[in-house]
Short mmCIF file of C-alpha atoms and ligand atoms in Angstrom, two decimals:
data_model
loop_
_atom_site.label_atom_id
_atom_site.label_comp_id
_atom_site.label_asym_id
_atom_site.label_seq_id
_atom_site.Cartn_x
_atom_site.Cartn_y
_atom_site.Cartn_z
CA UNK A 233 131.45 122.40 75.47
CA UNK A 234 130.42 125.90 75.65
CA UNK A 235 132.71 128.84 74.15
CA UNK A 236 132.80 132.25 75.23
CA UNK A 237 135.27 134.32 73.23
CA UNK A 238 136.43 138.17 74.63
CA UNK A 239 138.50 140.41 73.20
CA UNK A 240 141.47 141.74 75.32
CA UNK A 241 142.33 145.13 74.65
CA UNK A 242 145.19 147.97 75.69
CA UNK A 243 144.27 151.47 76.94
CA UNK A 244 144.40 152.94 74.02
CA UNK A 245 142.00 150.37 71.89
CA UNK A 246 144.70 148.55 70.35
CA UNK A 247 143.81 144.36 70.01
CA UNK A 248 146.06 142.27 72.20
CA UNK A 249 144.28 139.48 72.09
CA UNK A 250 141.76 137.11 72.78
CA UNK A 251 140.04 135.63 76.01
CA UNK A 252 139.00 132.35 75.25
CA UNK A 253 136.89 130.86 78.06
CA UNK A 254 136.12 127.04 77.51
CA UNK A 255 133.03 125.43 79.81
CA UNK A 256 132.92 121.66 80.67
CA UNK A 257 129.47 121.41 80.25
CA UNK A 258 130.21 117.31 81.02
CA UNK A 259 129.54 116.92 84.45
CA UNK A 260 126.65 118.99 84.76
CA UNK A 261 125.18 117.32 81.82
CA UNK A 262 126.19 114.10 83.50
CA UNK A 263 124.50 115.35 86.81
CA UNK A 264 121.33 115.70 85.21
CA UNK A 265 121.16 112.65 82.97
CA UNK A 266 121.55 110.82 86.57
CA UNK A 267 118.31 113.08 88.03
CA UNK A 268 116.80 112.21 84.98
CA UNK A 269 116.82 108.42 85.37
CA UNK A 270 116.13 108.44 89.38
CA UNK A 271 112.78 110.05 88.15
CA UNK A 272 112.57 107.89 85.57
CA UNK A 273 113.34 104.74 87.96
CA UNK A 274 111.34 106.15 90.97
CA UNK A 275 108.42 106.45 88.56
CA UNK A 276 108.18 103.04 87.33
CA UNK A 277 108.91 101.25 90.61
CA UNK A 278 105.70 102.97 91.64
CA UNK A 279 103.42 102.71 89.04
CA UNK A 280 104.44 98.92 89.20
CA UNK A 281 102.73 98.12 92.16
CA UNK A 282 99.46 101.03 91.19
CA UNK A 283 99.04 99.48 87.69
CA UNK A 284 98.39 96.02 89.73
CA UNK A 285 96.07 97.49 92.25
CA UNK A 286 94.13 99.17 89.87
CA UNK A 287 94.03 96.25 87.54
CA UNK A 288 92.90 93.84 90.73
CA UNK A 289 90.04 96.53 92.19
CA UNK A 290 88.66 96.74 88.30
CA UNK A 291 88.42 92.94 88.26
CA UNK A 292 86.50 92.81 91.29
CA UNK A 293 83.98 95.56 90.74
CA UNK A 294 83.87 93.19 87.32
CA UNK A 295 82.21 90.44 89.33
CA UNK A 296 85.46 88.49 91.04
CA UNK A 297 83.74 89.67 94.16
CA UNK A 298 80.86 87.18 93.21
CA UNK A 299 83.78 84.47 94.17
CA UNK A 300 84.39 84.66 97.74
CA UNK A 301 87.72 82.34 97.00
CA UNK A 302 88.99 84.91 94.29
CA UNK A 303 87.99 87.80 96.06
CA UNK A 304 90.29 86.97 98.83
CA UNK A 305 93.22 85.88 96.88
CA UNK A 306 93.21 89.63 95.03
CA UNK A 307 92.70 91.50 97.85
CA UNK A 308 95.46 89.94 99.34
CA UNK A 309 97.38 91.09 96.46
CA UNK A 310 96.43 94.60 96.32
CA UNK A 311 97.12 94.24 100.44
CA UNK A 312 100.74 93.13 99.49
CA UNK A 313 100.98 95.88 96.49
CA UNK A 314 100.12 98.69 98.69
CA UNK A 315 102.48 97.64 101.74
CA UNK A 316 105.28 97.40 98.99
CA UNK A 317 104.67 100.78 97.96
CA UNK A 318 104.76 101.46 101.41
CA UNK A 319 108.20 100.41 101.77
CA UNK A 320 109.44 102.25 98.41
CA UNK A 321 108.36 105.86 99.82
CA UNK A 322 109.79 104.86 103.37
CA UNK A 323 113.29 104.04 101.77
CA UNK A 324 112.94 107.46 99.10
CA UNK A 325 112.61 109.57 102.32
CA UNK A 326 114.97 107.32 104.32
CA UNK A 327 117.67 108.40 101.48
CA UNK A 328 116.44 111.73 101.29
CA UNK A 329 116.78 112.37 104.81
CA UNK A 330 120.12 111.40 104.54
CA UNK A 331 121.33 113.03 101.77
CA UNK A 332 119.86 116.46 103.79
CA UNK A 333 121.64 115.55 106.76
CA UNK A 334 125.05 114.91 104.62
CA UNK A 335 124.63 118.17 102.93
CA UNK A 336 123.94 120.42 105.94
CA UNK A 337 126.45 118.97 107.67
CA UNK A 338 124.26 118.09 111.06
CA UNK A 339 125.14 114.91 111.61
CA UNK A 340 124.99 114.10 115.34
CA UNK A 341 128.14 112.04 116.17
CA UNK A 342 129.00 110.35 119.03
CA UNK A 343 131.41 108.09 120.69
CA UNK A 344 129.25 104.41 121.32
CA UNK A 345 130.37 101.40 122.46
CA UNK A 346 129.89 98.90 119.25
CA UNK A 347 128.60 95.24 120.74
CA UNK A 348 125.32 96.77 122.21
CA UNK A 349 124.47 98.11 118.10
CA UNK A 350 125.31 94.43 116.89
CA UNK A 351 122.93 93.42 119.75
CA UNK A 352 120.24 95.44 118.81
CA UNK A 353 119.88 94.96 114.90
CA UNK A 354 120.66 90.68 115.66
CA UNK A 355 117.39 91.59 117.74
CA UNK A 356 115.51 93.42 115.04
CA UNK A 357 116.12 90.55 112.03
CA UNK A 358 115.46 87.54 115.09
CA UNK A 359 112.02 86.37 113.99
CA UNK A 360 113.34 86.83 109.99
CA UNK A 361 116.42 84.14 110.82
CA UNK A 362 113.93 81.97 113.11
CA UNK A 363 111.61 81.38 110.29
CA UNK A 364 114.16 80.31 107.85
CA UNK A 365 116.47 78.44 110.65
CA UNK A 366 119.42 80.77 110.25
CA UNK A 367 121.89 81.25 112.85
CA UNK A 368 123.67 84.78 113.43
CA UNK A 369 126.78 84.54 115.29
CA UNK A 370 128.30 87.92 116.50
CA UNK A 371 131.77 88.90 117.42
CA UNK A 372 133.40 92.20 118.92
CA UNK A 373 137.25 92.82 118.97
CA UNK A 374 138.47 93.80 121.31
CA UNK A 375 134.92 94.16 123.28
CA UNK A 376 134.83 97.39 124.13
CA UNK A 377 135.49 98.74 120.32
CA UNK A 378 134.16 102.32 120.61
CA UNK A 379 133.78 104.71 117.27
CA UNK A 380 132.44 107.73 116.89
CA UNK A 381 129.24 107.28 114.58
CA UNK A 382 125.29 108.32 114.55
CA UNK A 383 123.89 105.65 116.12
CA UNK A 384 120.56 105.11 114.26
CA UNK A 385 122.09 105.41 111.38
CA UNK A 386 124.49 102.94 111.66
CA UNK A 387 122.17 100.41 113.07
CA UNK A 388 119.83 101.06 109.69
CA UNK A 389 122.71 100.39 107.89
CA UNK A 390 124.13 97.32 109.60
CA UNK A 391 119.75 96.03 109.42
CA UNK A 392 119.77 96.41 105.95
CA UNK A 393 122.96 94.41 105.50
CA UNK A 394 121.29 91.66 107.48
CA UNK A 395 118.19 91.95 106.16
CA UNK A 396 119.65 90.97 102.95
CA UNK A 397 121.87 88.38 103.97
CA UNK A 398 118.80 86.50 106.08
CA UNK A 399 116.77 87.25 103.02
CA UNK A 400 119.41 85.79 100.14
CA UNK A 401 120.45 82.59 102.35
CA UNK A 402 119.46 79.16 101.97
CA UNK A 403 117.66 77.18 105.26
CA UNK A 404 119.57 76.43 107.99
CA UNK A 405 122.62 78.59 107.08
CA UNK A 406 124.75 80.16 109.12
CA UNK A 407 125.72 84.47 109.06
CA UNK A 408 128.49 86.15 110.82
CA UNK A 409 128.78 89.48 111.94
CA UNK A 410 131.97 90.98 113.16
CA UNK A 411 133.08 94.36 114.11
CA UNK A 412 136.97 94.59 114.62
CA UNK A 413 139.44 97.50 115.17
CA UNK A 414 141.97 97.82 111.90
CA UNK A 415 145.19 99.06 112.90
CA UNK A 416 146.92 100.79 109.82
CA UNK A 417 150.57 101.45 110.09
CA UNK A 418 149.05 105.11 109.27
CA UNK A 419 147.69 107.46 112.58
CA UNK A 420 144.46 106.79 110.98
CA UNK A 421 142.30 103.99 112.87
CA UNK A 422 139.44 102.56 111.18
CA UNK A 423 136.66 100.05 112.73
CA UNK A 424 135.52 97.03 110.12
CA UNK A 425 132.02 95.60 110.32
CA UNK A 426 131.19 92.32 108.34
CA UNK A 427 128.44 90.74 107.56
CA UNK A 428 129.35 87.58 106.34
CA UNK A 429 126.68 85.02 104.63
CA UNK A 430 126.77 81.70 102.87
CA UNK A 431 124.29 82.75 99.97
CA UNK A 432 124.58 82.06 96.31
CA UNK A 433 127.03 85.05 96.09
CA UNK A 434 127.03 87.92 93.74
CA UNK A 435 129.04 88.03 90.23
CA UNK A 436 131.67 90.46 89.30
CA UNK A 437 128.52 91.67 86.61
CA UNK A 438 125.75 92.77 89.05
CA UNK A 439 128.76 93.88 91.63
CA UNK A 440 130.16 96.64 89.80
CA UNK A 441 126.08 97.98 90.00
CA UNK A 442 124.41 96.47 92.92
CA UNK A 443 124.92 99.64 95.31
CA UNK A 444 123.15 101.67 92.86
CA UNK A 445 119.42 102.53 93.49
CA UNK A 446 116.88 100.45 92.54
CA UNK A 447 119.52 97.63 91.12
CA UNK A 448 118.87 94.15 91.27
CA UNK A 449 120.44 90.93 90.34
CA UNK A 450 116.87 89.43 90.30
CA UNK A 451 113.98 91.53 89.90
CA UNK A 452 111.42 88.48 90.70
CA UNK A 453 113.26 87.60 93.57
CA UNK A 454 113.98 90.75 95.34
CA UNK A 455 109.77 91.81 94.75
CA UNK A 456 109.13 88.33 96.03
CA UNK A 457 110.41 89.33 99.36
CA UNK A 458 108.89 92.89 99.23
CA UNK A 459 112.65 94.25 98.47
CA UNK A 460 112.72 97.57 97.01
CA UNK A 461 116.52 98.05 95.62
CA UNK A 462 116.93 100.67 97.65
CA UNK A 463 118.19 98.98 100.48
CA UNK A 464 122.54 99.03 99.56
CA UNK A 465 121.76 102.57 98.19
CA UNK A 466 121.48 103.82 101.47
CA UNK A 467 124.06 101.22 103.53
CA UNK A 468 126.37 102.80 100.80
CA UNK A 469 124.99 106.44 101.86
CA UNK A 470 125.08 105.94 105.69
CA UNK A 471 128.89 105.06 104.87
CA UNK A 472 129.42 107.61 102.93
CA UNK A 473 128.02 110.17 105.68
CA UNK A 474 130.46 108.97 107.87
CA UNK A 475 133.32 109.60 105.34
CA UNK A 476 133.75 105.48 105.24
CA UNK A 477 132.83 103.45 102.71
CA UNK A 478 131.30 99.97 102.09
CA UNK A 479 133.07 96.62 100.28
CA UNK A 480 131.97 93.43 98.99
CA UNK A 481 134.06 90.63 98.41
CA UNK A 482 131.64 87.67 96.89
CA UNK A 483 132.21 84.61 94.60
CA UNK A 484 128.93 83.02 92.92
CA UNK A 485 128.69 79.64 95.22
CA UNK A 486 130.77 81.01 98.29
CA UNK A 487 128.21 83.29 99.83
CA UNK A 488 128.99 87.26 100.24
CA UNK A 489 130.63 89.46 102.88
CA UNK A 490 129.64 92.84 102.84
CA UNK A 491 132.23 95.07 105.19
CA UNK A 492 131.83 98.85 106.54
CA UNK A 493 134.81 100.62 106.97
CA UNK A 494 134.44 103.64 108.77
CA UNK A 495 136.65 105.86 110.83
CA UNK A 496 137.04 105.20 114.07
CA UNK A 497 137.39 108.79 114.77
CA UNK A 498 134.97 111.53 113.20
P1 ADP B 531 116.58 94.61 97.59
O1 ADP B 531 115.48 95.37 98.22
O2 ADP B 531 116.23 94.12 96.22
O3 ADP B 531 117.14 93.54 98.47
P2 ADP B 531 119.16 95.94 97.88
O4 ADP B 531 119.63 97.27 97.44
O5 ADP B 531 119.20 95.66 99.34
O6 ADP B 531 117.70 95.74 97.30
O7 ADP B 531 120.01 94.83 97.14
C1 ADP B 531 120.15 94.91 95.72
C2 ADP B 531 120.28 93.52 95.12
O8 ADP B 531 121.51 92.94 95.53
C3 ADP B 531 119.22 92.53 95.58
O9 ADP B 531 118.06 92.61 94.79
C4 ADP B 531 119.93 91.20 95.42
O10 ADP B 531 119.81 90.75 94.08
C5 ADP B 531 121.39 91.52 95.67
N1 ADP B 531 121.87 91.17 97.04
C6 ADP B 531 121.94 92.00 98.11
N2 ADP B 531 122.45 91.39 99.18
C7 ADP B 531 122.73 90.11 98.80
C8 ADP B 531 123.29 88.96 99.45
N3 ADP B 531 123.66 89.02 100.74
N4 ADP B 531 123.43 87.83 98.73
C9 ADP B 531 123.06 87.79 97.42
N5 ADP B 531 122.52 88.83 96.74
C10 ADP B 531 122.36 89.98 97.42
#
């Protein structure tokens, strides 16, 4: 708290009292404890995957090259090292981008029809399902559902929800993803899209956190599949942007729906 103290005096010099201004220093201090730790964070998911190409490249110019066998298996480490800091810097400008285009306000919005978007992103996580023998099953109510959104980046958003939910199910499972119209009894329509999966689920623990950037439940697991944590950062973002905002209703054992609500009018 900061305290600025003036006195308040007549015309004619005589004391009539004090101005006391009080400053809520709180949420600015709050504000930069939260840029602190995004620097922090940022910093260490990067030097992660450096520290482990440097310490592979030393190795080898040690001798490991000697050993044709070795000297594959590390440099297909350092390969996989430098595509996943590939994907950290692509999702940092990703949300930067966004966060640019919130704050300026120049959002392009437009009316689209919603099936062809569900199309599209079933298209772009295809060969991901395939390989684990996942089926997505889409539905549109009613068919036509229009909303007015910016199309690419509600297709990123709806991808990364996918993404995760091919990526977190077991073999041969089965995802759903539904767009409806919600009808409130207020003026206000909204559009719902879920993404439903049958995955291990997600505790009330990691729930309360798991939008936040670079959060995961399991670290091993998420690098394993060249995750970043970045991914429900910006789903949460992209709704945000739209002034909607993103749920998750999940039970450890019953799988995980993840819904965007967004307005159907912008
Ligand atoms: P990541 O790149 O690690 O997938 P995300 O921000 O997309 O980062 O997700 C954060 C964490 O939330 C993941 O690491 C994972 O632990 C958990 N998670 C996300 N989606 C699901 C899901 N459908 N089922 C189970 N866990 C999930």
């Amino acid at each position: 708290l900061r305290v600025h103290a003036h006195p308040l005096n007549d015309g004619e010099e005589r004391r009539m009292g004090s101005l006391i201004v009080l400053h809520n220093l709180t949420r600015i201090n709050q504000l930069e404890s939260i840029r602190q730790d995004f620097v922090a964070n940022v910093s260490h998911e990067l030097k992660t995957p450096i520290t482990a190409i440097r310490g592979y490249v030393e190795t080898l110019l040690d001798g490991a090259i000697d050993n044709r066998e070795d000297a594959e298996k590390f440099l297909n480490i350092i390969h996989r090292q430098g595509s996943r800091l590939d994907a950290i810097v692509d999702d940092l400008l990703t949300l930067a981008r966004i966060e640019d285009t919130a704050e300026k306000n120049e959002m392009e919005m437009q009316e689209e029809t919603i099936s062809p978007i569900l199309e599209a992103v079933i298209q772009t996580c295809r060969v991901a399902a395939e390989q684990k023998n996942i089926t997505i099953t889409m539905q549109c109510l009613p068919e036509q559902l229009t909303a007015t959104i910016n199309r690419s980046m509600l297709e990123q958003a709806i991808i990364n929800l996918l993404t995760n939910a091919v990526t977190y199910s077991p073999e041969g499972s089965t995802i759903h993803l539904r767009a409806e119209q919600q009808n409130k009894a207020t003026t206000n329509q909204s559009i719902r899209i879920d993404v439903q999966d049958q995955g291990p689920g997600i505790s009330h623990e990691h729930q309360k956190r798991i939008f936040e950037r670079f959060y995961r439940c399991d670290k091993a697991r998420s690098r394993e599949h060249g995750g970043t944590g970045l991914g429900l950062a910006i789903v949460k973002h992209i709704a945000a942007c739209h002034n909607g905002e993103v749920e998750l209703q999940s039970r450890m054992g019953s799988g995980s729906t993840f819904s965007l609500i967004l307005p159907k009018q912008n």
